[in-house]
């Protein structure tokens, strides 16, 4: 006897910087008079990433949502929406599984696919992850005027895709002091839930020490993305 999960019920909470939350569902009973519903849902998760770097590589987790916003409240161009001006990279998405649908499969049963369906409902929804919005666009057309597309990533990828902020360069500084200044300036632009917290112990552990003499500011990717900068320092 083999148990195969045929599909799941998923709850998706979209959190906005103004403190509001909008919830949509996957595979729950929905009708066309709902305010909004998800029509396509895709999570791509990686446990590891191949790299010749002894420190390894960071795996990327992504979420792609296609939904119908029948009341236009999730249309980023709708000025009357309570979320207008917040449907951007300041929003984040929490994903939970609420119920599994299992198809028991018996090798000796008829191969007609008619097996009893079992439902497993969780008392506490199981989290699938938190994703930070990268892009949020209206994809309306003559065939579908309610279509909205959202792409989100994990926290590290989201921060890594940001531009390196301009900070003062001093050739007498260590590279770690420069990186700390970059992070401090980044944090001033980020909401609390996205800020990078650095402890004194971590800063001490990350000192470049004897390798610092070979790392000069002019060789760093100070004009690119934060992820490229961090990757270059680790290499």
CSV table of C-alpha atoms in Angstrom, one decimal:
chain,number,residue,atom,x,y,z
A,1,UNK,CA,0.0,0.0,0.0
A,2,UNK,CA,1.4,3.4,-1.0
A,3,UNK,CA,0.1,6.7,0.0
A,4,UNK,CA,0.4,9.4,-2.6
A,5,UNK,CA,-0.5,13.1,-2.0
A,6,UNK,CA,-2.7,14.0,-5.0
A,7,UNK,CA,-3.2,17.7,-4.0
A,8,UNK,CA,-3.2,20.0,-1.0
A,9,UNK,CA,-5.1,23.0,0.4
A,10,UNK,CA,-2.9,26.0,0.8
A,11,UNK,CA,-3.4,29.3,2.6
A,12,UNK,CA,-1.5,32.3,1.4
A,13,UNK,CA,-1.2,35.4,3.6
A,14,UNK,CA,0.1,38.5,1.8
A,15,UNK,CA,1.5,41.0,4.4
A,16,UNK,CA,1.8,44.7,3.5
A,17,UNK,CA,3.9,47.4,5.0
A,18,UNK,CA,0.8,49.3,6.2
A,19,UNK,CA,0.0,46.4,8.6
A,20,UNK,CA,-2.8,44.9,6.4
A,21,UNK,CA,-3.0,41.2,5.4
A,22,UNK,CA,-4.8,39.7,2.4
A,23,UNK,CA,-5.5,35.9,2.4
A,24,UNK,CA,-6.1,33.8,-0.6
A,25,UNK,CA,-6.3,30.0,-1.0
A,26,UNK,CA,-5.2,27.2,-3.3
A,27,UNK,CA,-7.7,24.3,-3.9
A,28,UNK,CA,-10.2,25.5,-1.3
A,29,UNK,CA,-13.8,25.7,-2.4
A,30,UNK,CA,-14.0,29.0,-4.3
A,31,UNK,CA,-16.6,30.6,-6.6
A,32,UNK,CA,-16.3,33.4,-9.1
A,33,UNK,CA,-17.8,35.9,-6.8
A,34,UNK,CA,-14.8,35.7,-4.4
A,35,UNK,CA,-12.7,38.9,-4.2
A,36,UNK,CA,-9.7,37.0,-5.4
A,37,UNK,CA,-8.4,33.5,-6.1
A,38,UNK,CA,-5.1,31.9,-7.1
A,39,UNK,CA,-5.1,30.2,-10.5
A,40,UNK,CA,-1.4,29.1,-10.6
A,41,UNK,CA,0.9,28.4,-7.7
A,42,UNK,CA,4.5,27.3,-7.9
A,43,UNK,CA,7.2,26.9,-5.2
A,44,UNK,CA,10.7,26.1,-6.3
A,45,UNK,CA,12.9,25.0,-3.4
A,46,UNK,CA,16.5,23.9,-3.3
A,47,UNK,CA,18.3,22.3,-0.4
A,48,UNK,CA,21.8,23.1,-1.8
A,49,UNK,CA,23.7,24.7,-4.6
A,50,UNK,CA,26.8,23.3,-6.4
A,51,UNK,CA,30.0,25.5,-6.0
A,52,UNK,CA,33.7,25.0,-6.1
A,53,UNK,CA,33.9,27.6,-3.3
A,54,UNK,CA,34.9,25.9,0.0
A,55,UNK,CA,32.3,28.0,1.7
A,56,UNK,CA,29.6,26.6,-0.6
A,57,UNK,CA,26.8,28.4,-2.4
A,58,UNK,CA,23.4,29.8,-1.4
A,59,UNK,CA,20.4,27.9,-2.8
A,60,UNK,CA,17.5,30.0,-4.0
A,61,UNK,CA,13.8,29.4,-3.1
A,62,UNK,CA,11.2,31.1,-5.3
A,63,UNK,CA,7.4,31.5,-5.3
A,64,UNK,CA,5.4,32.4,-8.4
A,65,UNK,CA,1.7,33.3,-8.0
A,66,UNK,CA,-0.9,34.0,-10.7
A,67,UNK,CA,-4.2,35.2,-9.4
A,68,UNK,CA,-7.5,36.8,-10.3
A,69,UNK,CA,-8.3,40.0,-8.5
A,70,UNK,CA,-12.1,40.4,-9.2
A,71,UNK,CA,-12.4,43.5,-7.0
A,72,UNK,CA,-9.1,45.0,-8.3
A,73,UNK,CA,-7.7,45.3,-4.8
A,74,UNK,CA,-4.6,43.3,-5.7
A,75,UNK,CA,-4.1,45.2,-8.9
A,76,UNK,CA,-1.0,47.4,-8.2
A,77,UNK,CA,-2.5,50.1,-10.6
A,78,UNK,CA,-5.8,50.4,-8.7
A,79,UNK,CA,-5.6,53.7,-6.7
A,80,UNK,CA,-8.7,52.8,-4.6
A,81,UNK,CA,-7.2,49.6,-3.3
A,82,UNK,CA,-6.4,49.6,0.5
A,83,UNK,CA,-3.0,48.1,-0.6
A,84,UNK,CA,-2.2,50.8,-3.2
A,85,UNK,CA,1.4,51.8,-3.0
A,86,UNK,CA,2.3,48.7,-0.9
A,87,UNK,CA,2.2,46.1,-3.7
A,88,UNK,CA,5.9,46.1,-4.1
A,89,UNK,CA,9.1,44.8,-2.6
A,90,UNK,CA,8.1,45.9,0.9
A,91,UNK,CA,5.4,43.1,0.9
A,92,UNK,CA,6.0,39.5,1.9
A,93,UNK,CA,4.1,36.3,1.6
A,94,UNK,CA,3.6,33.4,4.2
A,95,UNK,CA,2.5,30.1,2.8
A,96,UNK,CA,0.8,27.3,4.8
A,97,UNK,CA,-0.5,23.8,4.0
A,98,UNK,CA,-3.9,23.3,5.7
A,99,UNK,CA,-5.0,19.9,4.3
A,100,UNK,CA,-3.7,17.0,2.4
A,101,UNK,CA,-5.7,14.8,0.0
A,102,UNK,CA,-4.2,11.3,-0.2
A,103,UNK,CA,-4.9,8.6,-2.7
A,104,UNK,CA,-4.1,5.1,-1.3
A,105,UNK,CA,-2.6,3.0,-4.0
A,106,UNK,CA,-2.7,-0.8,-3.9
A,107,UNK,CA,-0.6,-2.6,-6.5
A,108,UNK,CA,-3.2,-5.4,-6.6
A,109,UNK,CA,-6.2,-3.1,-7.2
A,110,UNK,CA,-7.7,-2.4,-10.6
A,111,UNK,CA,-5.7,0.1,-12.6
A,112,UNK,CA,-8.8,2.3,-13.1
A,113,UNK,CA,-7.6,5.0,-10.6
A,114,UNK,CA,-10.7,4.6,-8.5
A,115,UNK,CA,-9.3,4.6,-5.0
A,116,UNK,CA,-10.9,6.0,-1.8
A,117,UNK,CA,-9.8,9.6,-1.1
A,118,UNK,CA,-8.5,10.4,2.4
A,119,UNK,CA,-8.3,13.8,3.8
A,120,UNK,CA,-5.7,14.8,6.4
A,121,UNK,CA,-6.4,18.2,8.0
A,122,UNK,CA,-3.8,19.8,10.2
A,123,UNK,CA,-4.9,21.4,13.5
A,124,UNK,CA,-2.1,23.9,13.0
A,125,UNK,CA,-1.3,24.9,9.4
A,126,UNK,CA,2.2,23.7,8.3
A,127,UNK,CA,4.4,26.5,7.0
A,128,UNK,CA,6.0,26.1,3.6
A,129,UNK,CA,8.0,29.3,3.9
A,130,UNK,CA,8.1,33.1,3.8
A,131,UNK,CA,8.8,34.8,0.5
A,132,UNK,CA,9.6,38.4,-0.2
A,133,UNK,CA,8.1,40.1,-3.2
A,134,UNK,CA,10.4,40.8,-6.1
A,135,UNK,CA,7.8,41.9,-8.7
A,136,UNK,CA,4.1,42.5,-8.6
A,137,UNK,CA,2.5,43.4,-12.0
A,138,UNK,CA,-1.0,43.7,-13.5
A,139,UNK,CA,-1.2,41.3,-16.5
A,140,UNK,CA,-4.7,42.3,-17.6
A,141,UNK,CA,-5.7,41.7,-21.2
A,142,UNK,CA,-8.8,41.7,-23.3
A,143,UNK,CA,-9.2,37.9,-22.5
A,144,UNK,CA,-8.5,38.3,-18.8
A,145,UNK,CA,-8.9,41.8,-17.2
A,146,UNK,CA,-8.3,40.5,-13.6
A,147,UNK,CA,-4.9,38.8,-14.0
A,148,UNK,CA,-2.1,39.6,-11.6
A,149,UNK,CA,1.4,38.1,-11.5
A,150,UNK,CA,3.6,38.0,-8.3
A,151,UNK,CA,7.1,36.7,-8.0
A,152,UNK,CA,8.8,36.3,-4.6
A,153,UNK,CA,12.0,34.9,-3.3
A,154,UNK,CA,13.6,33.9,0.0
A,155,UNK,CA,15.1,36.6,2.3
A,156,UNK,CA,18.7,36.1,1.3
A,157,UNK,CA,18.0,36.2,-2.4
A,158,UNK,CA,15.7,39.3,-2.0
A,159,UNK,CA,18.5,41.2,-0.2
A,160,UNK,CA,21.1,39.9,-2.6
A,161,UNK,CA,19.2,41.4,-5.5
A,162,UNK,CA,19.4,44.9,-4.0
A,163,UNK,CA,21.9,47.5,-5.3
A,164,UNK,CA,25.0,48.0,-3.2
A,165,UNK,CA,24.4,51.3,-1.4
A,166,UNK,CA,27.0,54.1,-1.7
A,167,UNK,CA,29.1,54.4,1.5
A,168,UNK,CA,32.4,56.2,2.2
A,169,UNK,CA,35.5,54.3,1.1
A,170,UNK,CA,38.6,54.6,3.2
A,171,UNK,CA,41.7,52.6,2.1
A,172,UNK,CA,42.7,52.3,5.8
A,173,UNK,CA,39.5,50.4,6.6
A,174,UNK,CA,39.3,46.7,6.6
A,175,UNK,CA,36.9,45.0,4.2
A,176,UNK,CA,34.7,43.9,7.1
A,177,UNK,CA,34.3,47.5,8.3
A,178,UNK,CA,33.3,48.4,4.8
A,179,UNK,CA,30.7,45.5,4.7
A,180,UNK,CA,29.3,46.5,8.0
A,181,UNK,CA,28.8,50.1,6.7
A,182,UNK,CA,27.1,48.6,3.7
A,183,UNK,CA,24.7,46.6,5.9
A,184,UNK,CA,24.0,49.5,8.2
A,185,UNK,CA,23.0,51.7,5.3
A,186,UNK,CA,20.9,48.9,3.8
A,187,UNK,CA,19.1,48.5,7.1
A,188,UNK,CA,18.0,52.1,7.0
A,189,UNK,CA,16.0,51.4,3.9
A,190,UNK,CA,14.5,48.0,5.0
A,191,UNK,CA,11.5,47.3,7.2
A,192,UNK,CA,12.2,45.7,10.5
A,193,UNK,CA,11.4,42.1,9.4
A,194,UNK,CA,14.0,42.4,6.6
A,195,UNK,CA,16.9,44.0,8.5
A,196,UNK,CA,20.2,42.2,8.8
A,197,UNK,CA,21.2,41.7,12.4
A,198,UNK,CA,24.9,41.6,13.2
A,199,UNK,CA,26.2,40.6,16.6
A,200,UNK,CA,29.7,41.5,17.8
A,201,UNK,CA,30.5,37.8,18.0
A,202,UNK,CA,29.6,37.4,14.3
A,203,UNK,CA,31.7,40.4,13.3
A,204,UNK,CA,34.7,39.0,15.2
A,205,UNK,CA,34.2,35.6,13.6
A,206,UNK,CA,34.1,37.2,10.1
A,207,UNK,CA,37.4,39.1,10.4
A,208,UNK,CA,39.4,38.6,7.2
A,209,UNK,CA,42.7,38.7,9.2
A,210,UNK,CA,45.7,37.7,7.1
A,211,UNK,CA,43.7,37.7,3.8
A,212,UNK,CA,42.5,41.3,4.3
A,213,UNK,CA,45.7,42.7,2.8
A,214,UNK,CA,44.8,41.1,-0.6
A,215,UNK,CA,41.2,42.5,-0.6
A,216,UNK,CA,41.1,46.1,-1.8
A,217,UNK,CA,38.0,48.3,-2.3
A,218,UNK,CA,38.9,48.9,-5.9
A,219,UNK,CA,38.6,45.2,-6.6
A,220,UNK,CA,35.2,44.8,-5.0
A,221,UNK,CA,31.9,44.9,-6.9
A,222,UNK,CA,30.8,48.1,-5.1
A,223,UNK,CA,28.6,49.1,-8.1
A,224,UNK,CA,26.7,45.9,-8.5
A,225,UNK,CA,24.3,43.8,-6.4
A,226,UNK,CA,24.7,43.0,-2.7
A,227,UNK,CA,24.7,39.3,-3.5
A,228,UNK,CA,27.6,39.7,-6.0
A,229,UNK,CA,29.5,41.8,-3.4
A,230,UNK,CA,29.1,39.2,-0.6
A,231,UNK,CA,29.9,36.3,-3.1
A,232,UNK,CA,33.1,38.1,-4.2
A,233,UNK,CA,34.3,38.6,-0.6
A,234,UNK,CA,33.6,34.9,0.2
A,235,UNK,CA,35.5,33.7,-2.8
